[in-house]
PDB file of C-alpha atoms (C1' of nucleotides) in Angstrom:
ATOM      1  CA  UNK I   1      21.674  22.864 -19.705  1.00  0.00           C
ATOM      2  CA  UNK I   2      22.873  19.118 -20.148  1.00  0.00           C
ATOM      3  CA  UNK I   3      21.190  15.931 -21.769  1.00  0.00           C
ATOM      4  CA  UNK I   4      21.371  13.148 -19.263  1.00  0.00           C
ATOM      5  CA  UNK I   5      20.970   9.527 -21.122  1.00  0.00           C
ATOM      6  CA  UNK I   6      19.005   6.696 -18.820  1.00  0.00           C
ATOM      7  CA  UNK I   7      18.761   3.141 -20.387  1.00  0.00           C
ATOM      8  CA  UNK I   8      15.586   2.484 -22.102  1.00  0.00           C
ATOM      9  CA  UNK I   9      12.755   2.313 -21.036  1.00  0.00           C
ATOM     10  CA  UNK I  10      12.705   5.377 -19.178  1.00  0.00           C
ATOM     11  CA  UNK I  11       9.232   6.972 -18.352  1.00  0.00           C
ATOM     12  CA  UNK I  12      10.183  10.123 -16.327  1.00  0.00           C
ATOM     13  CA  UNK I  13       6.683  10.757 -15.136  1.00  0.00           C
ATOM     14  CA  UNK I  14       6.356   7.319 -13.940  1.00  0.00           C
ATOM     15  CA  UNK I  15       9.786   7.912 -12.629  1.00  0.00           C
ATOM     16  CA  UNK I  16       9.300  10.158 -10.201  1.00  0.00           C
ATOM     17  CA  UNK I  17       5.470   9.764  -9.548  1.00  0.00           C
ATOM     18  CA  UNK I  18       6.691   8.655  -5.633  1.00  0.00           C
ATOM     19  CA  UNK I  19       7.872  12.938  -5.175  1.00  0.00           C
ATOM     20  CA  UNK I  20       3.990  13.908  -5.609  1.00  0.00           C
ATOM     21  CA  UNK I  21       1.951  11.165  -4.579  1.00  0.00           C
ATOM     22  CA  UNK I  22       2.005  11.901  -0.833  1.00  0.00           C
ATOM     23  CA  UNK I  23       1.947  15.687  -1.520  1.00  0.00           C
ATOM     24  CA  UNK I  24       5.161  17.305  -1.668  1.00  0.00           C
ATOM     25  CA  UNK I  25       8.800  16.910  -1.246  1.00  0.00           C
ATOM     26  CA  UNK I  26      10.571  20.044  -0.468  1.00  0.00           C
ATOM     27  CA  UNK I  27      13.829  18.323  -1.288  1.00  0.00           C
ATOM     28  CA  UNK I  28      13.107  16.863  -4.422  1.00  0.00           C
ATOM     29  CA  UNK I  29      10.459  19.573  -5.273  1.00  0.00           C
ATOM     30  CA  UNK I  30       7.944  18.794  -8.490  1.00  0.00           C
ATOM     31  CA  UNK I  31       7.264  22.768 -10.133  1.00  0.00           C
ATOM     32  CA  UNK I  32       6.254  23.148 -13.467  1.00  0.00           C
ATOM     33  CA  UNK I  33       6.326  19.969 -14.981  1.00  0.00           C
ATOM     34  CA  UNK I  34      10.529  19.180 -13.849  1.00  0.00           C
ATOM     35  CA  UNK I  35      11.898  18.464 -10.588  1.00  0.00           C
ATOM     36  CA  UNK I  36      13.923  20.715  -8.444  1.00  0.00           C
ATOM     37  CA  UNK I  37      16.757  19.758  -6.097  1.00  0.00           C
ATOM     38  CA  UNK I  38      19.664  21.353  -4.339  1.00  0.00           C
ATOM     39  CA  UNK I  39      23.154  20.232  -5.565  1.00  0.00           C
ATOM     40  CA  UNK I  40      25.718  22.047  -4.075  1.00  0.00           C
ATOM     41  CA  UNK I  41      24.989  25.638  -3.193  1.00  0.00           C
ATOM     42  CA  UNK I  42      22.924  25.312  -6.557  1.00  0.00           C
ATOM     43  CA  UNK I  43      19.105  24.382  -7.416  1.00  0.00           C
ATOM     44  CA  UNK I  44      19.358  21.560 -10.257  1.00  0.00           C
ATOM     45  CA  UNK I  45      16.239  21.596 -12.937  1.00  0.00           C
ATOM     46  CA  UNK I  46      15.538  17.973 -14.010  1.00  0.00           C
ATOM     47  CA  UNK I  47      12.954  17.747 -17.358  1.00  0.00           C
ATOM     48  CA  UNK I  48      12.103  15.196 -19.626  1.00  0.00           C
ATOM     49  CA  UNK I  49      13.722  14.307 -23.093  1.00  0.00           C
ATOM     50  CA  UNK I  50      13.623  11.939 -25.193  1.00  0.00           C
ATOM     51  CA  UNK I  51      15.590   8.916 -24.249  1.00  0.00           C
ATOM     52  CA  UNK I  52      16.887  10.600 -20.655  1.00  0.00           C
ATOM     53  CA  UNK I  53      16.212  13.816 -18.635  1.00  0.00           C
ATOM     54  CA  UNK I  54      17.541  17.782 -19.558  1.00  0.00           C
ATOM     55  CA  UNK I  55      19.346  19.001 -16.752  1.00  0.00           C
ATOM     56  CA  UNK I  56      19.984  22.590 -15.644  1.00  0.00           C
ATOM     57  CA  UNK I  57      22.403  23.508 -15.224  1.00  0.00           C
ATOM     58  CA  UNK I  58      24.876  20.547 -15.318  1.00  0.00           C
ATOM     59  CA  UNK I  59      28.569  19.498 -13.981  1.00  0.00           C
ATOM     60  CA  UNK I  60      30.314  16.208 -13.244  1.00  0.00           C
ATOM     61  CA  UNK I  61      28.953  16.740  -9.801  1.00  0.00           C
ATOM     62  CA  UNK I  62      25.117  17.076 -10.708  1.00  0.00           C
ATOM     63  CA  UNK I  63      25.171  14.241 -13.251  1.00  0.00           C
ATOM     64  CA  UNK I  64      26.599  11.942 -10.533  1.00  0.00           C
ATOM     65  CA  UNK I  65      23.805  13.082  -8.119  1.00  0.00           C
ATOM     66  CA  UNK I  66      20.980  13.170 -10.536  1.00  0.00           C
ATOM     67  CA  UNK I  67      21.633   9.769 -12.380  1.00  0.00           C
ATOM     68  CA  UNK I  68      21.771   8.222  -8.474  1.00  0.00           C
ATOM     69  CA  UNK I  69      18.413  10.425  -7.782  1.00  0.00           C
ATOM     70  CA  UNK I  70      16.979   8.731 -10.901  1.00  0.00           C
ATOM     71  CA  UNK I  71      17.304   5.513 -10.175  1.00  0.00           C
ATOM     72  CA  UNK I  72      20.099   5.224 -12.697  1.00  0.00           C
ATOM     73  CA  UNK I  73      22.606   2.220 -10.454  1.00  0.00           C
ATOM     74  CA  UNK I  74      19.138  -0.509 -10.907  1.00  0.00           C
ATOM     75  CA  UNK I  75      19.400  -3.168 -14.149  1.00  0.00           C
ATOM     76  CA  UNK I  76      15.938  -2.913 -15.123  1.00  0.00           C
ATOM     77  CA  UNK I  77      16.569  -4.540 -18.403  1.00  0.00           C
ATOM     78  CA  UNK I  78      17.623  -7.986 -16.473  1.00  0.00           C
ATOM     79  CA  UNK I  79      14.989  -7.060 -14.493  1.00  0.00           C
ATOM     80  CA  UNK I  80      12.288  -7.204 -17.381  1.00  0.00           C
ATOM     81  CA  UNK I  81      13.840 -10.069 -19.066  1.00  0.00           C
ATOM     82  CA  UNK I  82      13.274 -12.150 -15.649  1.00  0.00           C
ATOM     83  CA  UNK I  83       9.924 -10.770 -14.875  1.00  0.00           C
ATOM     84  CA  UNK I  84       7.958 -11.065 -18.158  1.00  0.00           C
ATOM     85  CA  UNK I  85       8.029 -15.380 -16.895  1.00  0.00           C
ATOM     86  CA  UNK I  86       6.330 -14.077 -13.646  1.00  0.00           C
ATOM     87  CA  UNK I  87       3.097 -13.549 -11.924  1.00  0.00           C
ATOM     88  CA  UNK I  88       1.747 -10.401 -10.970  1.00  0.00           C
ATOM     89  CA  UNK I  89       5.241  -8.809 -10.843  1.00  0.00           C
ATOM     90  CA  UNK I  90       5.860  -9.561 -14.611  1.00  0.00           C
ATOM     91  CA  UNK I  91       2.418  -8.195 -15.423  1.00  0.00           C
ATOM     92  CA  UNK I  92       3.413  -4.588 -13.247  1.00  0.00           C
ATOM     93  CA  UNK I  93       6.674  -4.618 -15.105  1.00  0.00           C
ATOM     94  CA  UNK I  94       4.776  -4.056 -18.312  1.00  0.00           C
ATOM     95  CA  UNK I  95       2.049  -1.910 -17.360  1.00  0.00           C
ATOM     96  CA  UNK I  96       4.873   0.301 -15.320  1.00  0.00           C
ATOM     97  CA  UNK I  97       7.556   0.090 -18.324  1.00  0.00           C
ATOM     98  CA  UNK I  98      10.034   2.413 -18.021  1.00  0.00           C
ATOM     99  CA  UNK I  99       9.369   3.303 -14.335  1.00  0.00           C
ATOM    100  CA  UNK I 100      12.756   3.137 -12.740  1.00  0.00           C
ATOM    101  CA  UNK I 101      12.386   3.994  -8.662  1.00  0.00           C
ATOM    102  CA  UNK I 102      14.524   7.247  -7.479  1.00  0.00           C
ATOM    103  CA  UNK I 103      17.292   6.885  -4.920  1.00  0.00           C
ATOM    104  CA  UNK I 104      18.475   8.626  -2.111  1.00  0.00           C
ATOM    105  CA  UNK I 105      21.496  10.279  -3.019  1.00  0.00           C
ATOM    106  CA  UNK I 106      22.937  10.625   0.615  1.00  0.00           C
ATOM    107  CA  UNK I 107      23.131   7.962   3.274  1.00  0.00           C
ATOM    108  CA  UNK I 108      22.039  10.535   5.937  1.00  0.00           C
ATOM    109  CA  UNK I 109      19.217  11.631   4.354  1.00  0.00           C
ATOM    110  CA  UNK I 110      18.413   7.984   3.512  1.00  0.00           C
ATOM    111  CA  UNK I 111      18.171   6.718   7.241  1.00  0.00           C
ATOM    112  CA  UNK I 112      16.265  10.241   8.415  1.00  0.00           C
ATOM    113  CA  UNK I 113      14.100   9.781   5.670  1.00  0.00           C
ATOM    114  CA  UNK I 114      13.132   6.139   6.830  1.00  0.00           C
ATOM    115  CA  UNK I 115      12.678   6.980  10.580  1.00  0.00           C
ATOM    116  CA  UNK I 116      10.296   9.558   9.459  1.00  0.00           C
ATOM    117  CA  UNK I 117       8.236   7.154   8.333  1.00  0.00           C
ATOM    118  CA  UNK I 118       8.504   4.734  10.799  1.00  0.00           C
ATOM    119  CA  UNK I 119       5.074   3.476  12.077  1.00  0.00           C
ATOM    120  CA  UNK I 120       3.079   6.703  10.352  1.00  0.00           C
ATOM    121  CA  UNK I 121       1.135   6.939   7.109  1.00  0.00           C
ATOM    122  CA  UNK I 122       3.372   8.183   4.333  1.00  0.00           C
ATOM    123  CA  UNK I 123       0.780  11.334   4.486  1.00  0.00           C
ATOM    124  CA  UNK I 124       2.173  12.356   8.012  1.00  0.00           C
ATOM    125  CA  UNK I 125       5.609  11.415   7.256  1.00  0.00           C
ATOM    126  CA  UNK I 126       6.284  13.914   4.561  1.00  0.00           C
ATOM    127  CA  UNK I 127       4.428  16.722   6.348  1.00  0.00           C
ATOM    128  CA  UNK I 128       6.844  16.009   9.447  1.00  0.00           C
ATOM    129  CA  UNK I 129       9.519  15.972   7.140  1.00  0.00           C
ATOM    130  CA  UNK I 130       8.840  18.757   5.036  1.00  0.00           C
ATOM    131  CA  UNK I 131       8.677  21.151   8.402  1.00  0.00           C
ATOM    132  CA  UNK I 132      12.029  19.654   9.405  1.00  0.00           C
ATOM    133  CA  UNK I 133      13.481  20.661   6.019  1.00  0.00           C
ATOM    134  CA  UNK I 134      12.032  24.038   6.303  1.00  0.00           C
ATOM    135  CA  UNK I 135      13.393  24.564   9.856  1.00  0.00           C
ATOM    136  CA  UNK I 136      17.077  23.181   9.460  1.00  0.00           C
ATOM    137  CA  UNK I 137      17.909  22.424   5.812  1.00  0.00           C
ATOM    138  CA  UNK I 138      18.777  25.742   3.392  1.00  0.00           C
ATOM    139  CA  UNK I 139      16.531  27.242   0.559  1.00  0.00           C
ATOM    140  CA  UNK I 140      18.087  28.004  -3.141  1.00  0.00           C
ATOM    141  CA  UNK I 141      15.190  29.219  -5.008  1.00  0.00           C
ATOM    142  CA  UNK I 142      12.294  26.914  -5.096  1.00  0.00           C
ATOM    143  CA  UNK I 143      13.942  24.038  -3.267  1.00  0.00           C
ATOM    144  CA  UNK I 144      15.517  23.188  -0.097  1.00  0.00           C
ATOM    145  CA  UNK I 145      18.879  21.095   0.317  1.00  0.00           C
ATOM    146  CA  UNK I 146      18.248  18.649   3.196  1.00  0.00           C
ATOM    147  CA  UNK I 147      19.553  19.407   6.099  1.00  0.00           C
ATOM    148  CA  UNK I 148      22.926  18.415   6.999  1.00  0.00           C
ATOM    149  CA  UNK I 149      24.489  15.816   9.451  1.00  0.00           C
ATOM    150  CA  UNK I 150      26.344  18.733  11.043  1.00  0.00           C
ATOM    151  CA  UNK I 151      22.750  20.948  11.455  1.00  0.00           C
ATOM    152  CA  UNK I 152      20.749  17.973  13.044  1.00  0.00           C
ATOM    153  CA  UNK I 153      23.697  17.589  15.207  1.00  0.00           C
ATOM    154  CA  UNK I 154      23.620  21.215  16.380  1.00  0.00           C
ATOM    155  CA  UNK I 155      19.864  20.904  16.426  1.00  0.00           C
ATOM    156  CA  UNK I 156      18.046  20.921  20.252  1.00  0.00           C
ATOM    157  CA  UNK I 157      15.748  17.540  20.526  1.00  0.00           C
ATOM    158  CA  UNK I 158      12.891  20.020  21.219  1.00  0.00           C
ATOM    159  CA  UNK I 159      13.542  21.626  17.931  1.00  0.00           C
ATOM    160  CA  UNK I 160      12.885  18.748  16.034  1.00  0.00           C
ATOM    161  CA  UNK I 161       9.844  17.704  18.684  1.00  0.00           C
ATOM    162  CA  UNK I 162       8.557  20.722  17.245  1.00  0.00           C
ATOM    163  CA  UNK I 163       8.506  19.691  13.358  1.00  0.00           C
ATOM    164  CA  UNK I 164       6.060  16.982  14.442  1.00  0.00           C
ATOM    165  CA  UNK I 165       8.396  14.070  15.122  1.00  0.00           C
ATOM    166  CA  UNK I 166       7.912  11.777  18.594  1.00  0.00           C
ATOM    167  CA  UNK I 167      10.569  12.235  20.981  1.00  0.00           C
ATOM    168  CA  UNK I 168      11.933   9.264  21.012  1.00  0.00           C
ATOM    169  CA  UNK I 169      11.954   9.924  16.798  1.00  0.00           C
ATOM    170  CA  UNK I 170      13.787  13.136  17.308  1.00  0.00           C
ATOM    171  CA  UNK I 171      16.167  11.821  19.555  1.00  0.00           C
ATOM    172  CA  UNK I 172      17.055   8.880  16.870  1.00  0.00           C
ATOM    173  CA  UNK I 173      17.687  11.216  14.255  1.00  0.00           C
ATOM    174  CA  UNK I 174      20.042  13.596  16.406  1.00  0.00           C
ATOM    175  CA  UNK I 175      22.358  10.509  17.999  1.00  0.00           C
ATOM    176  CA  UNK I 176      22.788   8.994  13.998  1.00  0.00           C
ATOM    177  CA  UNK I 177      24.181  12.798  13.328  1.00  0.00           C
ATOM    178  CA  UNK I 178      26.431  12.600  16.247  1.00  0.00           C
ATOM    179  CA  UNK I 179      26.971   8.998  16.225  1.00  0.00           C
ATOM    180  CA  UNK I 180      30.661   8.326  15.195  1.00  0.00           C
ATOM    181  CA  UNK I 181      29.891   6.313  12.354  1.00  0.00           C
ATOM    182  CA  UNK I 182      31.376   7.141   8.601  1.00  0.00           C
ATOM    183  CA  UNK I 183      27.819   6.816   6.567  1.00  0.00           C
ATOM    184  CA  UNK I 184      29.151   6.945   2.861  1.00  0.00           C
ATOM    185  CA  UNK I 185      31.544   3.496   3.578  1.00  0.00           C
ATOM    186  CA  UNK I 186      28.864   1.523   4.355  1.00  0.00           C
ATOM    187  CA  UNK I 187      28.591   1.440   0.653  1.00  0.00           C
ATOM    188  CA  UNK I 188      32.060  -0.911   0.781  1.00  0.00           C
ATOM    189  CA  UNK I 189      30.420  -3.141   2.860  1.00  0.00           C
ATOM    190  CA  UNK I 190      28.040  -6.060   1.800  1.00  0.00           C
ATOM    191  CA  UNK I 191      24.419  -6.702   2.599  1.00  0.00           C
ATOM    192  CA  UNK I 192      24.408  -8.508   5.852  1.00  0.00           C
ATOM    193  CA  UNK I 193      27.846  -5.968   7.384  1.00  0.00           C
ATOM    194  CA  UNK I 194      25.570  -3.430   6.739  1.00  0.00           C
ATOM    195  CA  UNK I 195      22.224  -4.706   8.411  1.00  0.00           C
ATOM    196  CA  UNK I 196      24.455  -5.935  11.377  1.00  0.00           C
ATOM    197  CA  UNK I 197      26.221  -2.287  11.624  1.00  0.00           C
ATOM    198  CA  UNK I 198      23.267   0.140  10.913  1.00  0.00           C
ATOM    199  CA  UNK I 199      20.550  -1.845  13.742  1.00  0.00           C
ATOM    200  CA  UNK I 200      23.367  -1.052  16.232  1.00  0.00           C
ATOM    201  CA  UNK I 201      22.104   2.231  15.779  1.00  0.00           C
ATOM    202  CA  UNK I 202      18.929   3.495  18.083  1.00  0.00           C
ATOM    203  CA  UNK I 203      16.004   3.906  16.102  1.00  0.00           C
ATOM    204  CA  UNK I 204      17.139   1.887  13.404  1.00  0.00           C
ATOM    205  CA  UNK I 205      15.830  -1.540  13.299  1.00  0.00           C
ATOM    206  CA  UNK I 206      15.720  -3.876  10.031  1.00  0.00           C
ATOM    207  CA  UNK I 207      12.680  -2.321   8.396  1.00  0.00           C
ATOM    208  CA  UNK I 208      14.697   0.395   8.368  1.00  0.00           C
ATOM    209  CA  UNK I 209      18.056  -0.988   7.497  1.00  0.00           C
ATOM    210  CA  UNK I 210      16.449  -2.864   4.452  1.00  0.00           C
ATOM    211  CA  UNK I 211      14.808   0.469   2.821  1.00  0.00           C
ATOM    212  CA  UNK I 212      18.763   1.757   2.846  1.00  0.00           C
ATOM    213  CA  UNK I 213      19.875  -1.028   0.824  1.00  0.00           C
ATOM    214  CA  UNK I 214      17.220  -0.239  -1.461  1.00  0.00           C
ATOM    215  CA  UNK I 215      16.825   3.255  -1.164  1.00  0.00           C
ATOM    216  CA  UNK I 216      20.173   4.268  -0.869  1.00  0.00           C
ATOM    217  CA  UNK I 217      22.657   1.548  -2.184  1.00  0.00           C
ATOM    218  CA  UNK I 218      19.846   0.220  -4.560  1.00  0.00           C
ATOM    219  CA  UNK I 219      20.985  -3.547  -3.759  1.00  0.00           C
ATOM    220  CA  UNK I 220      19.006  -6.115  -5.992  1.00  0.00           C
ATOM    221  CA  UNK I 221      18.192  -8.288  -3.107  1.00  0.00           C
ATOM    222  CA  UNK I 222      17.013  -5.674  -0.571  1.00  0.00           C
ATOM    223  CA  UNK I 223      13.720  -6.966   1.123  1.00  0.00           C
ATOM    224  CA  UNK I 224      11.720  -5.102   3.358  1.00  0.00           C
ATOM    225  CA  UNK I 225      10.080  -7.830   4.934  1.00  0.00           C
ATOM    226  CA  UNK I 226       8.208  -5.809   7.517  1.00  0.00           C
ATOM    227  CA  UNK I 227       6.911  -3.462   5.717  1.00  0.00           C
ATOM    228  CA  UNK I 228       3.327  -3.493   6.230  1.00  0.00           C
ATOM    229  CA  UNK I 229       2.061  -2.168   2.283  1.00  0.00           C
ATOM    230  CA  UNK I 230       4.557  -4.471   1.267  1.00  0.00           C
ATOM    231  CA  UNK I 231       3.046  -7.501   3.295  1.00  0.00           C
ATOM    232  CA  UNK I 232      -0.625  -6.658   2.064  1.00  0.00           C
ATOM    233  CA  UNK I 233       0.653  -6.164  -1.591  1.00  0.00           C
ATOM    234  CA  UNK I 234       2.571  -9.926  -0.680  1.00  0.00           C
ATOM    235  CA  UNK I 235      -0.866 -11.237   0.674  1.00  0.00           C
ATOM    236  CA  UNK I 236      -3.527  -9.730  -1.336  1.00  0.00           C
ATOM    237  CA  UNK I 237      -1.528 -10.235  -4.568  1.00  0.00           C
ATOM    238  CA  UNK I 238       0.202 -13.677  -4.175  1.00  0.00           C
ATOM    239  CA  UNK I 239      -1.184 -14.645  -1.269  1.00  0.00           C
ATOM    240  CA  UNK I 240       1.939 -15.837   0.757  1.00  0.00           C
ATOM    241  CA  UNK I 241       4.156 -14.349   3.484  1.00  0.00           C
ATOM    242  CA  UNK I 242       6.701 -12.472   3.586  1.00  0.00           C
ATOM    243  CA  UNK I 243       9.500 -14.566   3.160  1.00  0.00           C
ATOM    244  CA  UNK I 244       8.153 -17.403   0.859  1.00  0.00           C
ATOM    245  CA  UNK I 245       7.658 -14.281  -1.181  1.00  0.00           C
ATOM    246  CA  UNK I 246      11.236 -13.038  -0.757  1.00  0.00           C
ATOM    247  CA  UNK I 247      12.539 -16.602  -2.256  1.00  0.00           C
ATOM    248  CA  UNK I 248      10.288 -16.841  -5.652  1.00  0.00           C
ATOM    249  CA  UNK I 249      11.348 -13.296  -6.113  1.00  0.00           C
ATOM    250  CA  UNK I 250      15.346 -13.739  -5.870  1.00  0.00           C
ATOM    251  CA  UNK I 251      17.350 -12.120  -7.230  1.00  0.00           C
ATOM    252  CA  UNK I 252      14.987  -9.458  -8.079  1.00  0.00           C
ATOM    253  CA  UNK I 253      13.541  -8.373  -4.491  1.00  0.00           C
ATOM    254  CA  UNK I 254      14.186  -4.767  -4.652  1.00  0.00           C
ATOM    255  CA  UNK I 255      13.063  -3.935  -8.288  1.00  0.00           C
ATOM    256  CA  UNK I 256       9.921  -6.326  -7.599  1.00  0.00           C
ATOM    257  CA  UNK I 257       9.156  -4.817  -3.923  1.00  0.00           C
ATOM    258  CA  UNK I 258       8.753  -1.168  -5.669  1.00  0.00           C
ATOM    259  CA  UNK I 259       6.620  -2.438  -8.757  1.00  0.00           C
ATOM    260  CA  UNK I 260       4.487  -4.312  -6.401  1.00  0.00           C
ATOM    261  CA  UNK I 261       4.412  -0.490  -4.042  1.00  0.00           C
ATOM    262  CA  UNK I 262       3.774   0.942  -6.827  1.00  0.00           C
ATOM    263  CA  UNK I 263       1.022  -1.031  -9.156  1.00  0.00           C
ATOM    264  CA  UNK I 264      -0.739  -1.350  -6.077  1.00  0.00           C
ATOM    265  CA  UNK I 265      -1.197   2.010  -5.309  1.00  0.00           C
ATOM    266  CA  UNK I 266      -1.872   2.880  -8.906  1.00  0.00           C
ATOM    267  CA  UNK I 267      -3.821  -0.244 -10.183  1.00  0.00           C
ATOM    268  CA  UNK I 268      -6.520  -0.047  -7.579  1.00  0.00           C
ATOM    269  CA  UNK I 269      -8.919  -2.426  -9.183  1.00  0.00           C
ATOM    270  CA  UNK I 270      -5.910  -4.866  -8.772  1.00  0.00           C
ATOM    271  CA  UNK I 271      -5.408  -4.677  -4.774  1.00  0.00           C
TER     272      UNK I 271
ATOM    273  C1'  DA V   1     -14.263  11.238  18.696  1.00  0.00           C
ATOM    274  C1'  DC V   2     -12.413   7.660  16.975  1.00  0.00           C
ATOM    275  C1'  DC V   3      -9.057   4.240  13.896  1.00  0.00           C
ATOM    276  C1'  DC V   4      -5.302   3.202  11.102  1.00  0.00           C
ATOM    277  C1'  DA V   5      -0.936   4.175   8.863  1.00  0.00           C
ATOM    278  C1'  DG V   6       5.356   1.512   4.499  1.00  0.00           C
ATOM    279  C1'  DG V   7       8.440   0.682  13.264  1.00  0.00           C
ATOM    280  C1'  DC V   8      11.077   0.699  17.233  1.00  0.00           C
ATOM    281  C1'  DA V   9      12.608   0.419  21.977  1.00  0.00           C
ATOM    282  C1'  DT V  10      11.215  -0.620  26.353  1.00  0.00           C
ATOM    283  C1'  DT V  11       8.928  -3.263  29.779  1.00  0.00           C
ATOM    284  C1'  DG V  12       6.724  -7.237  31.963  1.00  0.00           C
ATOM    285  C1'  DG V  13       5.549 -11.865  31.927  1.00  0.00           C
TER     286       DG V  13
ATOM    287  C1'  DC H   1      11.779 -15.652  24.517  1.00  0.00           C
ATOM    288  C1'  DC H   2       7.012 -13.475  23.119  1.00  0.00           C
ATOM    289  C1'  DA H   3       3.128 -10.023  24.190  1.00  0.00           C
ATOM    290  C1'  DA H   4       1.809  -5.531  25.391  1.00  0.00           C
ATOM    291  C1'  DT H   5       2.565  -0.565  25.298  1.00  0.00           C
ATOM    292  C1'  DG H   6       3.606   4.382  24.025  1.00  0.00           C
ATOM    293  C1'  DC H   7       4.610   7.370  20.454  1.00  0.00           C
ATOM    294  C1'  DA H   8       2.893  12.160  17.219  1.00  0.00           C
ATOM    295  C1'  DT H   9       0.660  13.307  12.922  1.00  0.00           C
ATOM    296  C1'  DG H  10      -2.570  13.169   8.725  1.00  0.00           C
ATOM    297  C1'  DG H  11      -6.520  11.241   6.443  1.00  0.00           C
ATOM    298  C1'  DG H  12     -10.822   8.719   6.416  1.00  0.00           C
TER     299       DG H  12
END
DNA sequence: ACCCAGGCATTGG
DNA sequence: CCAATGCATGGG
């Protein structure tokens, strides 16, 4: 076992609230109070401790994974400082201290992720996803690793039809594993090279594009303007559109799109 | 039996 | 160039 520091405030619960609220993720597995994920050929135990997370067990390659996983790339200290002069964001930010919002650790499981739930409710999205795990990715004691570029490639369309997704779903997330594309040097690239090179892709349009730059990269100024919880949290909340929204929230957008996700799922009595 | 849910490509005007 | 349409599943 290893102690993994995060910059304070860090509220593990709050942290990774987003693996149970829809029921379960079989990749990033909550069980007995810590989370459980594949690195490696290895299951990973991630528990709370004062002023980070215990993980077991850990090597240079886990505490690169699990500090991505936890959100660990986002400045949410700049972040506070900016918000506590703002509306409804800045008031989030304080009732959500310490909540910094888990990444994707891998690009492919980033995009596959995102078409999952692509026009479903977050509900259906993790059951279809959590069969597709099952069915192609590879178990190490409680969890499953997600399933690799090279399985979904191998995968038949009607396999995947048979997890739950659409066919024209399945057959997006088998051409992005064939698709000769190199996934992790996107990365290099800035925010508008990688819209422009990831919608060339079928099945990935900007909704999905954006969540990658937040989900994956964690860019600062990720917005996903389509989103439709987003654009009733951006209506209900502040009552503007989209992308007045987007402006008064610069340079911020990413941080502030996931408080807003999240303190309006949470805080009820404030939607 | 409906209807909606954190989209996208395709088709038809 | 914009509107309409089909998609598969889970929850209300």
């Amino acid at each position: 076992m290893g102690f993994l520091a995060l910059p304070e405030p860090y509220d593990f619960e709050l942290s990774t609230e987003r693996f149970r609220a829809f029921g379960f993720d079989l990749a990033n597995l909550w069980h007995e109070g810590g989370l459980h994920r594949v690195v490696g050929r290895c299951e990973v135990r991630i528990e709370a401790a004062p002023g980070g997370v215990d993980v077991t067990p850990l090597d240079g390659e886990t505490r690169r994974v699990v500090l991505h996983l936890l959100g660990g790339p986002f400045d949410l200290a700049a972040f506070y400082e900016w918000a506590a002069a703002q509306p409804v964001v800045g008031e989030f930010a304080r009732r959500l201290a310490g909540f910094r919002p888990p990444l994707a650790p891998d690009p492919f499981e980033s995009l596959v992720t995102s078409i999952t739930a692509q026009q479903v409710s977050l509900f259906a999205a993790f059951a279809i996803r959590n069969r597709m795990i099952e069915r192609f990715g590879e178990r190490v004691d409680h969890a499953y690793a997600f399933p690799t570029r090279e399985r979904i490639a191998d995968a038949a369309t009607d396999e995947l039809v048979a997890t739950g997704f659409s066919r024209a779903k399945a057959a997006y997330v088998r051409a992005l594993a064939c698709a000769d594309v190199d996934l992790d040097a996107l990365a290099t690239l800035d925010d508008d090279e990688i819209r422009a090179r990831l919608t060339t892709l079928h099945g990935i349009g900007a909704w999905t594009a954006e969540w990658f730059l937040a989900r994956h990269l964690a860019r600062p100024r990720a917005w996903p303007a389509g989103d439709l919880a987003l654009r009733r949290a951006a209506d209900v909340l502040y009552g503007l559109d989209m992308h007045e929204l987007g402006r008064r929230l610069d340079p911020f957008q990413n941080l502030s799109a996931h408080y807003l996700l999240y303190g309006s799922r949470v805080f009820r009595a404030a939607a």
